[in-house]
Amino acid sequence: MNKKLENLVDNLMKGKCGLLYQYLNEIEDLIHDSLTPQKIMLHYNIQEIHKNRCKCIIHNGDNNTSLQFTNKGFKCHSCNSTGTLLEFIRLASNLKTLNDAKIYATNNFTNINLPFFDVEDYKSKTKLAIINKFEITGSYITKDYYDISLLPNGYCNFKDNKVEKSTENIIIKSDANNKVLLDQELTKLEQEEIKNMACLNILNHSIMLLVVN
């Protein structure tokens, strides 16, 4: 991979990863609404002993009722693990990050089927799609790759001809609940497209005035 292509891929991946985190944040309420203690116990084959009490599969202790579920979270009274149901999924499935848990929960507890199983898998498949398209087109123009998306309904930089990326820097929660600054400045090509759309709107308005007069 030459340096120019490497820079292209790196810049595109920043935007694609930002879109992934944005998407996961947008469907987080849907994910939480889809999670219940009963569904989680069934998924992980956990035997309920008494009223959402069961053996803790996180530390695999001997106490059959140490783990207690509520509608919003869990607590193990032996190993003191506690958190939301989504956090339980992260621990029970041995996932690296909370975003990985969101992806896992989306694929296993909602009606949405994502074509990747964690953040690293998303990055790997997206990068491969970019390189494959470059081998076909040979283009170094970032806009030519905006249509590449592993997210549902073509969730990408443009929707209904409107730029969805913010012109300002936005703060997105990272996997470790730290804040990561993601540069969302519009590219020159995007700015030019906006200008062209504005000119077209003015022209259409002028034509309508002529017709009316």
C-alpha positions as protocol buffer text, in pm:
chain_id: "A"
residue {
  index: 1
  type: MET
  ca { x: 0 y: 0 z: 0 }
}
residue {
  index: 2
  type: ASN
  ca { x: 153 y: 330 z: -108 }
}
residue {
  index: 3
  type: LYS
  ca { x: 161 y: 632 z: 124 }
}
residue {
  index: 4
  type: LYS
  ca { x: -114 y: 817 z: -61 }
}
residue {
  index: 5
  type: LEU
  ca { x: -349 y: 519 z: -40 }
}
residue {
  index: 6
  type: GLU
  ca { x: -257 y: 464 z: 324 }
}
residue {
  index: 7
  type: ASN
  ca { x: -351 y: 825 z: 405 }
}
residue {
  index: 8
  type: LEU
  ca { x: -677 y: 787 z: 215 }
}
residue {
  index: 9
  type: VAL
  ca { x: -769 y: 471 z: 405 }
}
residue {
  index: 10
  type: ASP
  ca { x: -674 y: 624 z: 741 }
}
residue {
  index: 11
  type: ASN
  ca { x: -886 y: 934 z: 680 }
}
residue {
  index: 12
  type: LEU
  ca { x: -1183 y: 730 z: 560 }
}
residue {
  index: 13
  type: MET
  ca { x: -1160 y: 492 z: 855 }
}
residue {
  index: 14
  type: LYS
  ca { x: -1178 y: 782 z: 1103 }
}
residue {
  index: 15
  type: GLY
  ca { x: -1510 y: 884 z: 951 }
}
residue {
  index: 16
  type: LYS
  ca { x: -1641 y: 528 z: 920 }
}
residue {
  index: 17
  type: CYS
  ca { x: -1559 y: 452 z: 1285 }
}
residue {
  index: 18
  type: GLY
  ca { x: -1720 y: 777 z: 1392 }
}
residue {
  index: 19
  type: LEU
  ca { x: -2036 y: 674 z: 1209 }
}
residue {
  index: 20
  type: LEU
  ca { x: -2032 y: 336 z: 1382 }
}
residue {
  index: 21
  type: TYR
  ca { x: -2010 y: 494 z: 1729 }
}
residue {
  index: 22
  type: GLN
  ca { x: -2279 y: 745 z: 1634 }
}
residue {
  index: 23
  type: TYR
  ca { x: -2505 y: 465 z: 1513 }
}
residue {
  index: 24
  type: LEU
  ca { x: -2451 y: 258 z: 1828 }
}
residue {
  index: 25
  type: ASN
  ca { x: -2532 y: 560 z: 2043 }
}
residue {
  index: 26
  type: GLU
  ca { x: -2852 y: 620 z: 1846 }
}
residue {
  index: 27
  type: ILE
  ca { x: -2979 y: 263 z: 1892 }
}
residue {
  index: 28
  type: GLU
  ca { x: -2867 y: 229 z: 2256 }
}
residue {
  index: 29
  type: ASP
  ca { x: -3220 y: 286 z: 2389 }
}
residue {
  index: 30
  type: LEU
  ca { x: -3349 y: 18 z: 2150 }
}
residue {
  index: 31
  type: ILE
  ca { x: -3085 y: -221 z: 2279 }
}
residue {
  index: 32
  type: HIS
  ca { x: -3169 y: -156 z: 2645 }
}
residue {
  index: 33
  type: ASP
  ca { x: -3542 y: -193 z: 2575 }
}
residue {
  index: 34
  type: SER
  ca { x: -3471 y: -534 z: 2417 }
}
residue {
  index: 35
  type: LEU
  ca { x: -3286 y: -668 z: 2721 }
}
residue {
  index: 36
  type: THR
  ca { x: -3459 y: -842 z: 3011 }
}
residue {
  index: 37
  type: PRO
  ca { x: -3322 y: -1071 z: 3283 }
}
residue {
  index: 38
  type: GLN
  ca { x: -3527 y: -1359 z: 3141 }
}
residue {
  index: 39
  type: LYS
  ca { x: -3385 y: -1318 z: 2790 }
}
residue {
  index: 40
  type: ILE
  ca { x: -3031 y: -1295 z: 2923 }
}
residue {
  index: 41
  type: MET
  ca { x: -3064 y: -1601 z: 3143 }
}
residue {
  index: 42
  type: LEU
  ca { x: -3210 y: -1796 z: 2851 }
}
residue {
  index: 43
  type: HIS
  ca { x: -2935 y: -1681 z: 2615 }
}
residue {
  index: 44
  type: TYR
  ca { x: -2654 y: -1779 z: 2852 }
}
residue {
  index: 45
  type: ASN
  ca { x: -2833 y: -2093 z: 2971 }
}
residue {
  index: 46
  type: ILE
  ca { x: -2844 y: -1971 z: 3330 }
}
residue {
  index: 47
  type: GLN
  ca { x: -3082 y: -2153 z: 3564 }
}
residue {
  index: 48
  type: GLU
  ca { x: -3300 y: -1920 z: 3767 }
}
residue {
  index: 49
  type: ILE
  ca { x: -3318 y: -2042 z: 4127 }
}
residue {
  index: 50
  type: HIS
  ca { x: -3551 y: -1784 z: 4280 }
}
residue {
  index: 51
  type: LYS
  ca { x: -3688 y: -1452 z: 4151 }
}
residue {
  index: 52
  type: ASN
  ca { x: -3405 y: -1348 z: 3917 }
}
residue {
  index: 53
  type: ARG
  ca { x: -3146 y: -1503 z: 4149 }
}
residue {
  index: 54
  type: CYS
  ca { x: -2896 y: -1747 z: 4001 }
}
residue {
  index: 55
  type: LYS
  ca { x: -2536 y: -1864 z: 3995 }
}
residue {
  index: 56
  type: CYS
  ca { x: -2283 y: -1605 z: 3880 }
}
residue {
  index: 57
  type: ILE
  ca { x: -2124 y: -1711 z: 3551 }
}
residue {
  index: 58
  type: ILE
  ca { x: -1882 y: -1421 z: 3568 }
}
residue {
  index: 59
  type: HIS
  ca { x: -1670 y: -1567 z: 3849 }
}
residue {
  index: 60
  type: ASN
  ca { x: -1822 y: -1919 z: 3840 }
}
residue {
  index: 61
  type: GLY
  ca { x: -1877 y: -1934 z: 4214 }
}
residue {
  index: 62
  type: ASP
  ca { x: -2050 y: -2210 z: 4410 }
}
residue {
  index: 63
  type: ASN
  ca { x: -2335 y: -1996 z: 4544 }
}
residue {
  index: 64
  type: ASN
  ca { x: -2640 y: -2068 z: 4329 }
}
residue {
  index: 65
  type: THR
  ca { x: -2815 y: -1742 z: 4421 }
}
residue {
  index: 66
  type: SER
  ca { x: -2526 y: -1495 z: 4442 }
}
residue {
  index: 67
  type: LEU
  ca { x: -2620 y: -1321 z: 4117 }
}
residue {
  index: 68
  type: GLN
  ca { x: -2927 y: -1100 z: 4123 }
}
residue {
  index: 69
  type: PHE
  ca { x: -3087 y: -942 z: 3816 }
}
residue {
  index: 70
  type: THR
  ca { x: -3315 y: -640 z: 3803 }
}
residue {
  index: 71
  type: ASN
  ca { x: -3491 y: -493 z: 3501 }
}
residue {
  index: 72
  type: LYS
  ca { x: -3205 y: -248 z: 3455 }
}
residue {
  index: 73
  type: GLY
  ca { x: -2896 y: -428 z: 3582 }
}
residue {
  index: 74
  type: PHE
  ca { x: -2731 y: -696 z: 3790 }
}
residue {
  index: 75
  type: LYS
  ca { x: -2525 y: -747 z: 4102 }
}
residue {
  index: 76
  type: CYS
  ca { x: -2325 y: -1044 z: 4225 }
}
residue {
  index: 77
  type: HIS
  ca { x: -2320 y: -1054 z: 4604 }
}
residue {
  index: 78
  type: SER
  ca { x: -2009 y: -1274 z: 4599 }
}
residue {
  index: 79
  type: CYS
  ca { x: -1768 y: -1115 z: 4349 }
}
residue {
  index: 80
  type: ASN
  ca { x: -1933 y: -770 z: 4373 }
}
residue {
  index: 81
  type: SER
  ca { x: -1965 y: -736 z: 3995 }
}
residue {
  index: 82
  type: THR
  ca { x: -2239 y: -488 z: 3917 }
}
residue {
  index: 83
  type: GLY
  ca { x: -2369 y: -280 z: 3630 }
}
residue {
  index: 84
  type: THR
  ca { x: -2629 y: -258 z: 3356 }
}
residue {
  index: 85
  type: LEU
  ca { x: -2759 y: -558 z: 3163 }
}
residue {
  index: 86
  type: LEU
  ca { x: -2540 y: -444 z: 2875 }
}
residue {
  index: 87
  type: GLU
  ca { x: -2238 y: -450 z: 3104 }
}
residue {
  index: 88
  type: PHE
  ca { x: -2332 y: -803 z: 3208 }
}
residue {
  index: 89
  type: ILE
  ca { x: -2327 y: -907 z: 2842 }
}
residue {
  index: 90
  type: ARG
  ca { x: -1979 y: -758 z: 2806 }
}
residue {
  index: 91
  type: LEU
  ca { x: -1850 y: -955 z: 3103 }
}
residue {
  index: 92
  type: ALA
  ca { x: -2038 y: -1278 z: 3032 }
}
residue {
  index: 93
  type: SER
  ca { x: -1927 y: -1284 z: 2667 }
}
residue {
  index: 94
  type: ASN
  ca { x: -1572 y: -1174 z: 2749 }
}
residue {
  index: 95
  type: LEU
  ca { x: -1591 y: -872 z: 2520 }
}
residue {
  index: 96
  type: LYS
  ca { x: -1329 y: -599 z: 2521 }
}
residue {
  index: 97
  type: THR
  ca { x: -1546 y: -290 z: 2517 }
}
residue {
  index: 98
  type: LEU
  ca { x: -1899 y: -169 z: 2582 }
}
residue {
  index: 99
  type: ASN
  ca { x: -1936 y: -90 z: 2211 }
}
residue {
  index: 100
  type: ASP
  ca { x: -1856 y: -455 z: 2141 }
}
residue {
  index: 101
  type: ALA
  ca { x: -2134 y: -544 z: 2386 }
}
residue {
  index: 102
  type: LYS
  ca { x: -2374 y: -314 z: 2201 }
}
residue {
  index: 103
  type: ILE
  ca { x: -2294 y: -492 z: 1875 }
}
residue {
  index: 104
  type: TYR
  ca { x: -2334 y: -834 z: 2038 }
}
residue {
  index: 105
  type: ALA
  ca { x: -2666 y: -733 z: 2196 }
}
residue {
  index: 106
  type: THR
  ca { x: -2791 y: -588 z: 1868 }
}
residue {
  index: 107
  type: ASN
  ca { x: -2721 y: -913 z: 1684 }
}
residue {
  index: 108
  type: ASN
  ca { x: -2860 y: -1140 z: 1955 }
}
residue {
  index: 109
  type: PHE
  ca { x: -3142 y: -948 z: 2126 }
}
residue {
  index: 110
  type: THR
  ca { x: -3292 y: -720 z: 1858 }
}
residue {
  index: 111
  type: ASN
  ca { x: -3428 y: -767 z: 1506 }
}
residue {
  index: 112
  type: ILE
  ca { x: -3121 y: -597 z: 1359 }
}
residue {
  index: 113
  type: ASN
  ca { x: -2852 y: -820 z: 1208 }
}
residue {
  index: 114
  type: LEU
  ca { x: -2520 y: -643 z: 1169 }
}
residue {
  index: 115
  type: PRO
  ca { x: -2265 y: -801 z: 930 }
}
residue {
  index: 116
  type: PHE
  ca { x: -1988 y: -779 z: 1191 }
}
residue {
  index: 117
  type: PHE
  ca { x: -1948 y: -912 z: 1545 }
}
residue {
  index: 118
  type: ASP
  ca { x: -1736 y: -645 z: 1715 }
}
residue {
  index: 119
  type: VAL
  ca { x: -1559 y: -314 z: 1650 }
}
residue {
  index: 120
  type: GLU
  ca { x: -1240 y: -476 z: 1521 }
}
residue {
  index: 121
  type: ASP
  ca { x: -1438 y: -691 z: 1279 }
}
residue {
  index: 122
  type: TYR
  ca { x: -1618 y: -379 z: 1156 }
}
residue {
  index: 123
  type: LYS
  ca { x: -1286 y: -201 z: 1100 }
}
residue {
  index: 124
  type: SER
  ca { x: -1135 y: -498 z: 919 }
}
residue {
  index: 125
  type: LYS
  ca { x: -1430 y: -547 z: 683 }
}
residue {
  index: 126
  type: THR
  ca { x: -1470 y: -175 z: 614 }
}
residue {
  index: 127
  type: LYS
  ca { x: -1101 y: -133 z: 536 }
}
residue {
  index: 128
  type: LEU
  ca { x: -1113 y: -432 z: 301 }
}
residue {
  index: 129
  type: ALA
  ca { x: -1415 y: -284 z: 120 }
}
residue {
  index: 130
  type: ILE
  ca { x: -1230 y: 46 z: 73 }
}
residue {
  index: 131
  type: ILE
  ca { x: -920 y: -125 z: -66 }
}
residue {
  index: 132
  type: ASN
  ca { x: -1129 y: -344 z: -297 }
}
residue {
  index: 133
  type: LYS
  ca { x: -1305 y: -39 z: -438 }
}
residue {
  index: 134
  type: PHE
  ca { x: -974 y: 140 z: -484 }
}
residue {
  index: 135
  type: GLU
  ca { x: -841 y: -153 z: -685 }
}
residue {
  index: 136
  type: ILE
  ca { x: -1141 y: -115 z: -916 }
}
residue {
  index: 137
  type: THR
  ca { x: -1159 y: 265 z: -943 }
}
residue {
  index: 138
  type: GLY
  ca { x: -807 y: 381 z: -857 }
}
residue {
  index: 139
  type: SER
  ca { x: -967 y: 691 z: -705 }
}
residue {
  index: 140
  type: TYR
  ca { x: -805 y: 896 z: -430 }
}
residue {
  index: 141
  type: ILE
  ca { x: -1117 y: 1112 z: -385 }
}
residue {
  index: 142
  type: THR
  ca { x: -1271 y: 1048 z: -42 }
}
residue {
  index: 143
  type: LYS
  ca { x: -1623 y: 1123 z: -164 }
}
residue {
  index: 144
  type: ASP
  ca { x: -1606 y: 822 z: -396 }
}
residue {
  index: 145
  type: TYR
  ca { x: -1604 y: 596 z: -89 }
}
residue {
  index: 146
  type: TYR
  ca { x: -1890 y: 752 z: 105 }
}
residue {
  index: 147
  type: ASP
  ca { x: -2130 y: 486 z: -21 }
}
residue {
  index: 148
  type: ILE
  ca { x: -1934 y: 211 z: 157 }
}
residue {
  index: 149
  type: SER
  ca { x: -2125 y: 122 z: 472 }
}
residue {
  index: 150
  type: LEU
  ca { x: -2174 y: -193 z: 678 }
}
residue {
  index: 151
  type: LEU
  ca { x: -2447 y: -20 z: 876 }
}
residue {
  index: 152
  type: PRO
  ca { x: -2821 y: -72 z: 808 }
}
residue {
  index: 153
  type: ASN
  ca { x: -2999 y: 126 z: 536 }
}
residue {
  index: 154
  type: GLY
  ca { x: -2676 y: 257 z: 389 }
}
residue {
  index: 155
  type: TYR
  ca { x: -2608 y: 462 z: 702 }
}
residue {
  index: 156
  type: CYS
  ca { x: -2324 y: 675 z: 568 }
}
residue {
  index: 157
  type: ASN
  ca { x: -2201 y: 1033 z: 520 }
}
residue {
  index: 158
  type: PHE
  ca { x: -2485 y: 1140 z: 295 }
}
residue {
  index: 159
  type: LYS
  ca { x: -2858 y: 1082 z: 331 }
}
residue {
  index: 160
  type: ASP
  ca { x: -3125 y: 1239 z: 112 }
}
residue {
  index: 161
  type: ASN
  ca { x: -2849 y: 1457 z: -40 }
}
residue {
  index: 162
  type: LYS
  ca { x: -2788 y: 1626 z: 294 }
}
residue {
  index: 163
  type: VAL
  ca { x: -2453 y: 1622 z: 467 }
}
residue {
  index: 164
  type: GLU
  ca { x: -2491 y: 1436 z: 795 }
}
residue {
  index: 165
  type: LYS
  ca { x: -2142 y: 1501 z: 929 }
}
residue {
  index: 166
  type: SER
  ca { x: -2123 y: 1795 z: 1165 }
}
residue {
  index: 167
  type: THR
  ca { x: -1916 y: 2097 z: 1068 }
}
residue {
  index: 168
  type: GLU
  ca { x: -1798 y: 2119 z: 1424 }
}
residue {
  index: 169
  type: ASN
  ca { x: -1587 y: 1882 z: 1631 }
}
residue {
  index: 170
  type: ILE
  ca { x: -1808 y: 1638 z: 1820 }
}
residue {
  index: 171
  type: ILE
  ca { x: -1734 y: 1439 z: 2131 }
}
residue {
  index: 172
  type: ILE
  ca { x: -1810 y: 1069 z: 2123 }
}
residue {
  index: 173
  type: LYS
  ca { x: -1786 y: 830 z: 2417 }
}
residue {
  index: 174
  type: SER
  ca { x: -1499 y: 591 z: 2371 }
}
residue {
  index: 175
  type: ASP
  ca { x: -1502 y: 223 z: 2459 }
}
residue {
  index: 176
  type: ALA
  ca { x: -1348 y: 300 z: 2798 }
}
residue {
  index: 177
  type: ASN
  ca { x: -1607 y: 576 z: 2864 }
}
residue {
  index: 178
  type: ASN
  ca { x: -1340 y: 836 z: 2796 }
}
residue {
  index: 179
  type: LYS
  ca { x: -1412 y: 1117 z: 2552 }
}
residue {
  index: 180
  type: VAL
  ca { x: -1242 y: 1109 z: 2216 }
}
residue {
  index: 181
  type: LEU
  ca { x: -1228 y: 1411 z: 1991 }
}
residue {
  index: 182
  type: LEU
  ca { x: -1338 y: 1319 z: 1642 }
}
residue {
  index: 183
  type: ASP
  ca { x: -1262 y: 1573 z: 1370 }
}
residue {
  index: 184
  type: GLN
  ca { x: -1574 y: 1622 z: 1161 }
}
residue {
  index: 185
  type: GLU
  ca { x: -1472 y: 1911 z: 938 }
}
residue {
  index: 186
  type: LEU
  ca { x: -1624 y: 1908 z: 593 }
}
residue {
  index: 187
  type: THR
  ca { x: -1390 y: 1832 z: 307 }
}
residue {
  index: 188
  type: LYS
  ca { x: -1346 y: 2077 z: 22 }
}
residue {
  index: 189
  type: LEU
  ca { x: -1552 y: 1851 z: -202 }
}
residue {
  index: 190
  type: GLU
  ca { x: -1839 y: 1853 z: 46 }
}
residue {
  index: 191
  type: GLN
  ca { x: -1824 y: 2232 z: 73 }
}
residue {
  index: 192
  type: GLU
  ca { x: -1830 y: 2264 z: -304 }
}
residue {
  index: 193
  type: GLU
  ca { x: -2132 y: 2034 z: -324 }
}
residue {
  index: 194
  type: ILE
  ca { x: -2319 y: 2247 z: -69 }
}
residue {
  index: 195
  type: LYS
  ca { x: -2241 y: 2560 z: -273 }
}
residue {
  index: 196
  type: ASN
  ca { x: -2365 y: 2391 z: -589 }
}
residue {
  index: 197
  type: MET
  ca { x: -2687 y: 2286 z: -415 }
}
residue {
  index: 198
  type: ALA
  ca { x: -2739 y: 2643 z: -291 }
}
residue {
  index: 199
  type: CYS
  ca { x: -2686 y: 2783 z: -643 }
}
residue {
  index: 200
  type: LEU
  ca { x: -2933 y: 2530 z: -782 }
}
residue {
  index: 201
  type: ASN
  ca { x: -3193 y: 2631 z: -524 }
}
residue {
  index: 202
  type: ILE
  ca { x: -3148 y: 2998 z: -616 }
}
residue {
  index: 203
  type: LEU
  ca { x: -3183 y: 2916 z: -986 }
}
residue {
  index: 204
  type: ASN
  ca { x: -3501 y: 2715 z: -927 }
}
residue {
  index: 205
  type: HIS
  ca { x: -3645 y: 2998 z: -721 }
}
residue {
  index: 206
  type: SER
  ca { x: -3568 y: 3249 z: -998 }
}
residue {
  index: 207
  type: ILE
  ca { x: -3737 y: 3027 z: -1257 }
}
residue {
  index: 208
  type: MET
  ca { x: -4047 y: 2999 z: -1038 }
}
residue {
  index: 209
  type: LEU
  ca { x: -4064 y: 3380 z: -1009 }
}
residue {
  index: 210
  type: LEU
  ca { x: -4041 y: 3415 z: -1387 }
}
residue {
  index: 211
  type: VAL
  ca { x: -4320 y: 3163 z: -1435 }
}
residue {
  index: 212
  type: VAL
  ca { x: -4542 y: 3339 z: -1183 }
}
residue {
  index: 213
  type: ASN
  ca { x: -4479 y: 3681 z: -1340 }
}
